[in-house]
């Protein structure tokens, strides 16, 4: 078993190298059909001399010639393997703090949640719940509930960050990205190809009234995203006024800079407070600086400021960031209000 994994790893590394510029995987030349499909649900040996038979799930043959049930198939490589990002519970894969965090699963589907990664702590595989703030028609999960391919395209999309879906319900939900050298017209900046850790990822803001990331999440969580002035959001274009005449009704996820609202700025949100912290939650910045000092007054919160996309060990996958100390995927040992106090001064 160990040997199989190592040989698989070598094959995959070779695949990844050929697309180093794109920083993407499961797309173009790195879409290796035999990673996931089997022609006859049977194979006596692998594709290279001496290579072992690739692993098949026990209950096949499976739909679409897959080697295993879909989530199991993905987790064969994406849970506790050294050659691929770990996405389920505790990080047993490549080291570093995962930008997306870890998923959990509903009981009764053969997966056991790692300690601390409970169902209330982020996205739950196989959940049949309606997305909060959303509606069932936008959420096209099959009978099995929420699975990887409700969010990711299994055959990749070269232009789409993390192969996040942009078809069907997600039509038009583009999430473009730059690799290596930043490009402020792209939504996401990956510092180098094939990296998945927090320190390697940052968010641009090509349209200062929008968040492509927020809009993508909105496909399922309909009411939770919009611009200032939208009925579901409250506020007004560019945030509240100095007199707070147009308060927000839901937390802004686009359109307003930290500390933007004139005289009341430090009362509503404080740029100097955010700038002064060592450990910062992620924000969008149209200038690509993410500091909040000097002329860098263009920082805007979005979903990733407060949540890990897959989840973590905190309720709702929230990031409790105090501002100093050792970072983990949970934050840095802070509590709920420390998250708010990244940008707000209330509660000193
Ligand atoms: C990372 C895993 C993975 C790889 C690699 C992969 N597939 Fe698939 N493929 C899937 C999954 C999962 C489905 C089923 C999707 C669903 O349930 O709708 C699928 C479905 C399909 C289908 C059915 C139509 C469709 O697009 O859903 C075809 C045809 C197909 N794959 C061909 C290929 C070919 C050819 C390759 C190699 C060039 C390939 N696949 C590589 C995971 C993969
Ligand atoms: C394909 C639909 C879909 C998309 C896209 C989606 N979600 Fe969800 N989300 C769900 C469903 C279904 C639930 C309820 C079941 C569960 O907890 O997983 C949920 C629950 C959540 C929860 C609550 C988790 C908990 O444990 O209570 C958070 C937070 C969340 N989503 C954030 C996000 C963010 C941020 C994004 C964008 C990165 C996003 N979601 C994109 C379907 C989706
Ligand atoms: C509710 C939507 C959703 C589901 C379900 C989901 N993902 Fe993700 N995934 C995302 C988003 C969004 C990101 C990018 C997050 C970011 O960079 O902030 C991501 C990132 C990733 C990454 C990059 C690793 C990282 O830490 O950034 C991998 C690999 C991945 N997902 C695989 C999977 C697999 C495999 C499954 C199923 C076992 C799955 N995802 C289920 C939304 C989802
Ligand atoms: C045979 C092993 C294998 C299987 C099976 C597999 N993956 Fe992957 N996947 C990888 C590896 C390896 C990488 C990372 C390559 C790199 O960047 O170095 C990856 C990367 C990814 C990424 C990040 C791509 C990006 O754009 O950064 C996503 C998303 C992902 N996989 C989703 C899935 C989903 C969904 C499935 C199931 C349908 C799946 N994977 C099945 C090996 C696998
Ligand atoms: C400023 C921090 C913050 C931002 C930004 C943020 N959230 Fe949340 N989110 C929270 C908190 C705190 C909760 C816990 C429930 C509550 O207080 O409403 C939560 C809960 C959720 C839930 C679960 C709701 C439920 O009924 O269980 C979902 C889904 C969610 N957020 C999605 C999103 C999406 C999608 C975005 C971006 C469009 C986003 N959040 C941006 C702080 C934030
Ligand atoms: C990354 C920065 C950031 C974080 C973290 C953050 N906020 Fe905010 N918050 C803002 C910004 C920016 C505004 C909009 C200010 C404006 O309109 O000028 C805002 C607006 C608000 C408002 C609306 C004020 C009004 O009168 O309209 C409230 C209330 C609020 N936040 C509470 C919270 C709570 C509670 C948390 C923690 C769960 C939190 N915020 C976390 C940046 C943040």
XYZ file of C-alpha atoms and ligand atoms in Angstrom:
606
model
C 0.000 0.000 0.000
C 2.767 2.406 0.962
C 4.619 1.585 -2.277
C 1.534 2.204 -4.360
C 1.178 5.649 -2.866
C 4.805 6.540 -3.535
C 4.667 5.512 -7.167
C 1.383 7.351 -7.565
C 3.052 10.364 -6.004
C 5.909 10.259 -8.494
C 3.446 10.066 -11.382
C 1.492 13.001 -10.047
C 4.524 15.173 -9.447
C 5.538 14.604 -13.064
C 2.050 15.662 -14.130
C 2.113 18.770 -11.974
C 5.475 19.947 -13.314
C 4.189 20.137 -16.869
C 1.606 22.735 -15.918
C 3.765 24.749 -13.562
C 2.702 28.024 -15.185
C -0.991 27.486 -14.630
C -0.637 26.478 -10.974
C -3.588 24.230 -11.540
C -4.302 20.514 -11.377
C -6.848 18.081 -12.844
C -6.903 20.194 -15.995
C -5.292 19.924 -19.437
C -2.193 17.712 -19.299
C -2.578 17.184 -15.536
C -6.043 15.629 -16.000
C -5.014 11.965 -15.797
C -8.105 9.881 -16.655
C -6.782 6.769 -14.884
C -6.517 8.685 -11.580
C -10.294 8.436 -11.293
C -11.721 6.155 -14.003
C -11.442 2.416 -14.709
C -12.582 0.972 -18.041
C -13.849 -2.398 -16.766
C -13.778 -2.043 -12.975
C -10.838 -4.433 -13.084
C -7.092 -4.108 -13.726
C -4.451 -6.758 -13.025
C -1.564 -4.296 -13.074
C -0.727 -0.626 -13.521
C 0.428 1.266 -16.613
C 4.187 1.082 -16.134
C 6.335 -2.056 -15.705
C 6.300 -2.996 -12.058
C 3.640 -0.449 -11.151
C 0.986 -1.865 -8.833
C -2.718 -2.225 -9.609
C -4.449 1.018 -8.791
C -6.907 0.896 -5.937
C -10.602 0.282 -6.661
C -13.473 0.750 -4.198
C -15.080 -2.445 -2.863
C -18.652 -1.942 -4.134
C -18.222 -1.333 -7.870
C -18.752 -1.102 -10.703
C -19.591 2.551 -10.076
C -21.486 5.091 -12.196
C -19.425 6.935 -14.800
C -16.763 4.183 -14.634
C -15.400 5.735 -11.442
C -12.977 3.737 -9.286
C -14.934 4.390 -6.102
C -17.879 6.368 -4.704
C -17.194 9.938 -5.635
C -16.206 11.434 -2.264
C -14.146 8.346 -1.348
C -12.449 8.641 -4.701
C -11.390 12.227 -4.052
C -10.355 11.458 -0.467
C -8.160 8.520 -1.552
C -5.686 11.232 -2.513
C -7.027 14.241 -0.581
C -6.935 12.809 2.959
C -3.709 11.912 4.806
C -1.457 11.659 1.749
C 1.870 13.409 1.422
C 1.476 14.203 -2.295
C -1.842 16.078 -2.376
C -3.554 18.751 -0.294
C -5.520 17.209 2.598
C -9.067 18.568 2.706
C -10.759 16.416 5.362
C -10.436 17.230 9.087
C -6.920 17.401 10.509
C -4.122 18.122 8.034
C -2.309 14.827 7.449
C -0.987 15.888 4.073
C 1.460 18.512 2.915
C 2.525 20.723 5.820
C 1.510 24.325 6.437
C -1.735 26.085 7.266
C -4.332 25.216 4.657
C -6.090 28.201 3.113
C -9.327 26.202 2.772
C -9.061 24.360 6.128
C -10.729 20.967 6.664
C -14.155 19.516 5.892
C -16.341 17.338 8.114
C -18.917 14.715 7.131
C -22.413 13.686 8.177
C -22.670 10.365 10.023
C -23.667 7.204 8.180
C -21.509 7.548 5.070
C -18.450 5.621 6.171
C -16.346 8.637 7.187
C -15.380 9.402 10.789
C -14.753 13.048 11.639
C -11.355 13.865 13.119
C -11.465 15.136 16.714
C -12.553 18.794 16.771
C -13.968 18.815 13.235
C -17.625 18.500 14.140
C -20.592 19.022 11.848
C -21.133 22.554 13.168
C -17.586 23.565 12.186
C -17.927 24.135 8.457
C -19.096 22.390 5.293
C -20.450 18.915 5.965
C -20.029 16.306 3.243
C -23.286 14.434 2.494
C -25.397 17.109 4.232
C -28.850 17.375 2.653
C -29.588 20.690 4.424
C -30.651 23.752 2.437
C -27.737 26.199 2.318
C -28.387 28.894 4.966
C -29.549 32.087 3.261
C -30.105 30.118 0.078
C -32.688 28.086 -1.707
C -32.860 24.477 -2.817
C -33.094 25.245 -6.531
C -29.646 26.834 -6.545
C -28.232 23.819 -4.744
C -28.195 20.950 -7.195
C -26.780 18.208 -4.986
C -27.963 14.701 -5.767
C -29.535 12.381 -3.205
C -26.119 11.909 -1.582
C -26.100 15.526 -0.378
C -23.200 17.976 -0.515
C -20.167 16.510 -2.315
C -16.895 17.845 -3.734
C -18.226 18.249 -7.273
C -21.062 20.519 -6.115
C -18.274 23.095 -5.765
C -15.310 21.825 -7.874
C -15.256 20.813 -11.548
C -13.890 17.244 -11.690
C -12.275 17.827 -15.096
C -10.796 21.185 -14.187
C -11.186 24.704 -15.550
C -7.858 26.305 -16.440
C -8.997 29.867 -15.820
C -10.856 29.182 -12.587
C -9.211 29.361 -9.129
C -9.181 25.831 -7.583
C -11.356 24.558 -10.434
C -14.344 26.138 -8.708
C -17.461 25.555 -10.810
C -18.559 28.253 -13.242
C -21.251 26.360 -15.122
C -24.896 25.517 -14.443
C -26.041 27.362 -11.328
C -22.614 28.976 -11.229
C -22.832 30.366 -14.780
C -20.729 33.529 -14.950
C -19.187 33.049 -11.505
C -15.626 33.526 -12.642
C -12.839 33.520 -10.056
C -9.707 34.363 -11.999
C -6.216 34.040 -10.566
C -2.601 35.037 -11.111
C 0.332 32.726 -10.327
C 3.862 33.858 -9.456
C 3.560 37.526 -10.368
C 0.499 39.371 -9.168
C -1.996 40.852 -11.631
C -4.432 43.288 -10.022
C -7.062 42.497 -12.666
C -7.324 38.919 -11.332
C -9.358 37.971 -8.262
C -6.802 35.783 -6.486
C -3.009 35.874 -6.244
C -1.213 32.520 -5.765
C 2.444 33.290 -4.926
C 3.618 30.105 -6.626
C 2.106 27.187 -8.501
C 0.685 24.255 -6.578
C 0.671 25.988 -3.192
C -2.263 25.732 -0.862
C -1.170 27.470 2.350
C -2.509 30.718 3.821
C 0.784 32.588 3.352
C 0.761 31.837 -0.388
C -2.720 33.155 -1.162
C -4.093 36.704 -1.200
C -7.136 38.398 -2.659
C -7.212 41.263 -5.139
C -10.200 43.507 -5.778
C -10.418 44.179 -9.533
C -13.861 45.747 -9.092
C -13.960 47.777 -5.864
C -17.722 47.344 -5.554
C -17.649 43.554 -5.937
C -16.183 40.303 -4.622
C -16.006 37.412 -7.090
C -15.390 35.056 -4.182
C -18.471 36.349 -2.328
C -20.559 36.120 -5.488
C -19.435 32.511 -5.964
C -20.554 31.579 -2.414
C -23.784 33.522 -3.015
C -24.871 30.971 -5.624
C -25.843 28.755 -2.680
C -25.984 31.326 0.167
C -28.149 33.780 -1.777
C -28.955 36.416 0.847
C -25.512 36.743 2.394
C -23.728 38.769 -0.269
C -24.260 41.945 -2.248
C -23.285 45.596 -2.542
C -23.999 48.450 -0.170
C -27.580 49.596 -0.798
C -28.889 46.174 -1.863
C -32.102 45.208 -0.083
C -30.567 42.126 1.532
C -27.458 43.998 2.681
C -28.474 47.510 3.787
C -25.796 50.185 3.864
C -25.172 52.319 0.791
C -22.594 52.411 -1.983
C -19.185 52.619 -0.344
C -20.463 51.975 3.189
C -22.194 53.958 5.922
C -22.081 57.744 6.164
C -20.318 59.587 8.943
C -23.665 59.892 10.701
C -24.507 56.240 10.105
C -27.701 57.203 8.245
C -27.680 54.014 6.152
C -26.581 51.217 8.465
C -25.866 47.736 7.190
C -28.384 44.938 7.797
C -26.002 42.071 7.046
C -22.234 42.193 7.438
C -20.609 43.720 4.340
C -18.738 41.225 2.116
C -17.782 43.753 -0.614
C -17.957 47.423 -1.547
C -16.647 49.110 1.620
C -13.124 49.733 2.837
C -12.102 49.292 6.447
C -12.223 52.753 8.057
C -13.883 54.370 5.035
C -16.857 56.064 6.633
C -15.486 59.511 7.315
C -15.740 61.008 10.801
C -17.291 57.872 12.220
C -14.562 55.674 10.729
C -12.944 54.589 13.943
C -16.385 54.031 15.419
C -17.606 51.817 12.556
C -14.324 50.130 11.577
C -10.725 51.147 12.190
C -7.992 50.856 9.596
C -5.243 51.745 12.082
C -6.405 48.963 14.366
C -6.196 46.392 11.555
C -2.863 47.792 10.351
C -1.345 47.472 13.821
C -1.941 43.730 14.169
C 0.709 41.130 13.382
C -1.734 38.328 12.550
C -4.351 39.661 10.166
C -7.389 37.950 8.687
C -7.415 38.101 4.891
C -9.011 41.014 3.060
C -9.280 42.131 -0.566
C -7.022 44.988 -1.627
C -7.275 46.704 -5.026
C -3.642 47.853 -4.567
C -2.311 44.357 -3.786
C -0.569 45.425 -0.558
C -2.796 44.035 2.250
C -1.164 46.248 4.918
C -3.479 49.118 5.786
C -0.574 51.524 6.329
C 0.334 54.740 4.471
C -1.731 55.143 1.327
C -3.010 51.575 1.511
C -6.559 52.442 2.610
C -8.375 50.124 0.184
C -8.939 46.982 2.289
C -12.310 45.230 2.079
C -13.590 42.204 4.021
C -15.230 39.252 2.280
C -16.232 35.689 3.204
C -12.624 34.447 3.633
C -11.975 37.185 6.240
C -14.131 35.319 8.727
C -14.571 31.743 7.374
C -12.428 28.832 6.191
C -14.100 27.641 2.964
C -13.933 23.961 3.949
C -14.094 24.512 7.713
C -11.887 24.239 10.818
C -12.325 23.431 14.521
C -14.443 26.522 15.306
C -18.216 26.827 14.924
C -19.202 27.947 11.383
C -15.542 27.571 10.335
C -14.883 31.013 11.875
C -11.337 32.335 12.269
C -10.722 33.604 15.804
C -7.733 35.898 15.288
C -6.425 37.916 18.214
C -3.626 39.565 16.258
C -0.484 38.103 17.826
C 0.867 34.695 18.775
C 1.126 31.457 16.830
C -1.220 31.101 13.877
C -3.253 27.948 13.361
C -6.118 27.264 10.971
C -8.432 28.269 13.860
C -6.821 31.717 14.214
C -4.207 32.358 16.910
C -5.874 31.286 20.130
C -8.335 34.144 20.119
C -12.063 34.010 20.846
C -15.108 35.120 18.800
C -14.787 38.809 19.626
C -11.139 38.894 18.584
C -12.313 38.237 15.030
C -14.549 41.316 15.176
C -11.817 43.313 16.865
C -9.477 42.804 13.931
C -11.356 45.725 12.379
C -13.636 47.139 15.093
C -12.659 48.847 18.358
C -15.722 47.939 20.419
C -15.206 45.759 23.486
C -11.709 46.766 24.615
C -10.123 13.848 -10.500
C -10.919 12.728 -10.956
C -11.221 12.611 -12.430
C -10.335 12.600 -13.469
C -8.833 12.724 -13.386
C -11.112 12.402 -14.666
N -12.432 12.288 -14.357
Fe -13.965 11.951 -15.656
N -15.307 12.099 -14.102
C -14.981 12.233 -12.784
C -16.177 12.259 -11.994
C -16.244 12.413 -10.478
C -17.249 12.125 -12.892
C -18.732 12.047 -12.565
C -19.350 13.419 -12.439
C -20.790 13.339 -12.061
O -21.152 12.594 -11.157
O -21.546 14.047 -12.690
C -16.663 12.020 -14.224
C -17.397 11.890 -15.409
C -16.846 11.691 -16.657
C -17.606 11.533 -17.877
C -19.108 11.648 -17.987
C -19.486 13.020 -18.520
C -19.055 14.129 -17.591
O -18.212 14.953 -18.007
O -19.507 14.175 -16.443
C -16.706 11.333 -18.871
C -17.006 11.084 -20.339
C -15.387 11.413 -18.289
N -15.504 11.622 -16.946
C -14.201 11.274 -18.988
C -12.941 11.555 -18.489
C -11.715 11.572 -19.266
C -11.637 11.250 -20.746
C -10.706 11.878 -18.429
C -9.227 12.104 -18.764
C -8.965 13.068 -19.817
C -11.294 12.053 -17.109
N -12.637 11.853 -17.181
C -10.576 12.359 -15.952
C -13.713 12.345 -12.263
C -12.550 12.413 -13.002
C -23.010 24.120 -3.643
C -23.601 24.946 -2.625
C -22.703 25.698 -1.671
C -21.707 26.609 -1.963
C -21.211 27.034 -3.321
C -21.254 27.135 -0.699
N -21.933 26.549 0.324
Fe -21.742 26.971 2.301
N -23.149 25.554 2.749
C -23.829 24.783 1.833
C -24.734 23.891 2.529
C -25.674 22.858 1.869
C -24.577 24.157 3.912
C -25.324 23.512 5.088
C -24.724 22.167 5.415
C -23.320 22.255 5.899
O -23.058 22.722 7.026
O -22.428 21.934 5.119
C -23.562 25.197 4.005
C -23.107 25.731 5.190
C -22.190 26.764 5.306
C -21.735 27.327 6.557
C -22.182 26.882 7.948
C -21.366 25.697 8.362
C -21.773 25.151 9.708
O -21.082 24.242 10.184
O -22.745 25.616 10.299
C -20.820 28.304 6.258
C -20.064 29.175 7.239
C -20.722 28.349 4.820
N -21.564 27.418 4.270
C -19.901 29.241 4.138
C -19.707 29.211 2.755
C -18.736 30.016 2.061
C -17.812 31.034 2.709
C -18.830 29.699 0.742
C -17.976 30.193 -0.400
C -16.555 29.896 -0.280
C -19.859 28.678 0.608
N -20.362 28.411 1.853
C -20.245 28.094 -0.594
C -23.717 24.857 0.467
C -22.827 25.660 -0.223
C -19.066 24.151 -0.464
C -18.094 24.128 -1.513
C -16.930 23.155 -1.432
C -16.969 21.804 -1.203
C -18.183 20.938 -0.900
C -15.613 21.333 -1.326
N -14.780 22.389 -1.606
Fe -12.774 22.298 -1.942
N -12.656 24.332 -1.942
C -13.734 25.174 -1.977
C -13.252 26.551 -2.041
C -14.120 27.795 -2.104
C -11.842 26.487 -2.046
C -10.864 27.671 -2.101
C -10.794 28.332 -0.737
C -9.844 29.504 -0.605
O -8.800 29.528 -1.248
O -10.161 30.419 0.192
C -11.496 25.074 -1.990
C -10.183 24.574 -1.984
C -9.866 23.246 -2.249
C -8.539 22.717 -2.453
C -7.246 23.492 -2.291
C -6.696 23.236 -0.864
C -6.712 24.406 0.071
O -6.576 24.186 1.316
O -6.857 25.560 -0.337
C -8.673 21.374 -2.721
C -7.562 20.388 -3.005
C -10.078 21.054 -2.648
N -10.773 22.210 -2.348
C -10.623 19.792 -2.836
C -11.892 19.415 -2.385
C -12.346 18.034 -2.253
C -11.539 16.823 -2.614
C -13.619 18.091 -1.756
C -14.513 16.939 -1.327
C -13.909 15.955 -0.411
C -13.986 19.510 -1.621
N -12.899 20.273 -1.997
C -15.216 20.003 -1.206
C -15.071 24.810 -1.936
C -15.540 23.522 -1.673
C -4.929 10.132 -7.808
C -4.941 11.168 -6.807
C -6.041 12.223 -6.857
C -7.399 12.017 -6.933
C -8.154 10.693 -7.030
C -8.015 13.316 -6.842
N -7.052 14.300 -6.735
Fe -7.340 16.316 -6.630
N -5.339 16.646 -6.654
C -4.377 15.651 -6.596
C -3.068 16.288 -6.492
C -1.731 15.548 -6.411
C -3.289 17.685 -6.488
C -2.269 18.803 -6.308
C -1.251 18.909 -7.395
C -0.327 20.069 -7.145
O -0.772 21.220 -7.185
O 0.831 19.841 -6.883
C -4.726 17.870 -6.587
C -5.330 19.125 -6.628
C -6.697 19.323 -6.541
C -7.337 20.615 -6.495
C -6.658 21.980 -6.527
C -6.430 22.355 -7.963
C -6.012 23.800 -8.126
O -6.506 24.427 -9.055
O -5.220 24.305 -7.338
C -8.677 20.384 -6.407
C -9.766 21.432 -6.326
C -8.875 18.951 -6.412
N -7.661 18.337 -6.500
C -10.111 18.336 -6.339
C -10.320 16.956 -6.488
C -11.632 16.333 -6.553
C -12.938 17.081 -6.457
C -11.424 14.991 -6.696
C -12.474 13.892 -6.853
C -13.415 14.068 -7.974
C -9.992 14.773 -6.729
N -9.356 15.985 -6.596
C -9.379 13.536 -6.878
C -4.592 14.295 -6.637
C -5.830 13.672 -6.736
C -17.270 39.778 9.379
C -17.243 38.360 9.443
C -18.030 37.575 8.434
C -17.995 37.686 7.063
C -17.236 38.704 6.225
C -18.815 36.616 6.555
N -19.351 35.893 7.589
Fe -20.551 34.265 7.460
N -20.728 34.196 9.480
C -20.092 35.031 10.357
C -20.518 34.736 11.709
C -20.046 35.429 12.973
C -21.433 33.653 11.615
C -22.195 32.955 12.750
C -23.695 33.199 12.676
C -24.053 34.659 12.740
O -23.528 35.391 13.584
O -24.810 35.112 11.867
C -21.533 33.335 10.197
C -22.328 32.327 9.672
C -22.410 31.996 8.333
C -23.211 30.930 7.788
C -24.106 29.985 8.586
C -25.450 30.603 8.874
C -26.390 29.666 9.596
O -27.625 29.875 9.514
O -25.935 28.710 10.234
C -23.045 30.946 6.442
C -23.688 30.023 5.439
C -22.131 32.028 6.140
N -21.774 32.652 7.305
C -21.713 32.339 4.859
C -20.965 33.466 4.547
C -20.685 33.878 3.191
C -21.149 33.161 1.956
C -19.947 35.022 3.279
C -19.451 35.891 2.138
C -20.458 36.263 1.145
C -19.763 35.319 4.699
N -20.399 34.344 5.424
C -19.028 36.390 5.201
C -19.185 36.023 10.038
C -18.892 36.448 8.754
C -11.743 42.373 8.133
C -12.445 43.467 8.778
C -13.714 43.203 9.545
C -13.994 42.178 10.415
C -13.115 41.003 10.782
C -15.298 42.441 10.958
N -15.797 43.588 10.411
Fe -17.595 44.413 10.808
N -17.306 45.771 9.334
C -16.151 45.935 8.615
C -16.327 46.988 7.651
C -15.288 47.494 6.666
C -17.650 47.460 7.829
C -18.325 48.550 7.053
C -18.007 49.890 7.665
C -18.561 51.010 6.876
O -19.629 50.842 6.268
O -17.930 52.043 6.877
C -18.237 46.681 8.891
C -19.521 46.859 9.370
C -20.004 46.254 10.511
C -21.238 46.587 11.155
C -22.268 47.593 10.617
C -22.081 48.962 11.150
C -23.170 49.899 10.671
O -23.541 50.766 11.434
O -23.665 49.723 9.557
C -21.350 45.824 12.278
C -22.455 45.851 13.314
C -20.194 44.962 12.306
N -19.397 45.269 11.226
C -19.950 43.984 13.245
C -18.946 43.035 13.158
C -18.854 41.863 13.995
C -19.845 41.488 15.086
C -17.741 41.212 13.621
C -17.208 39.895 14.163
C -18.061 38.739 13.947
C -17.133 41.971 12.536
N -17.906 43.062 12.282
C -15.946 41.643 11.885
C -14.995 45.210 8.766
C -14.871 44.069 9.545
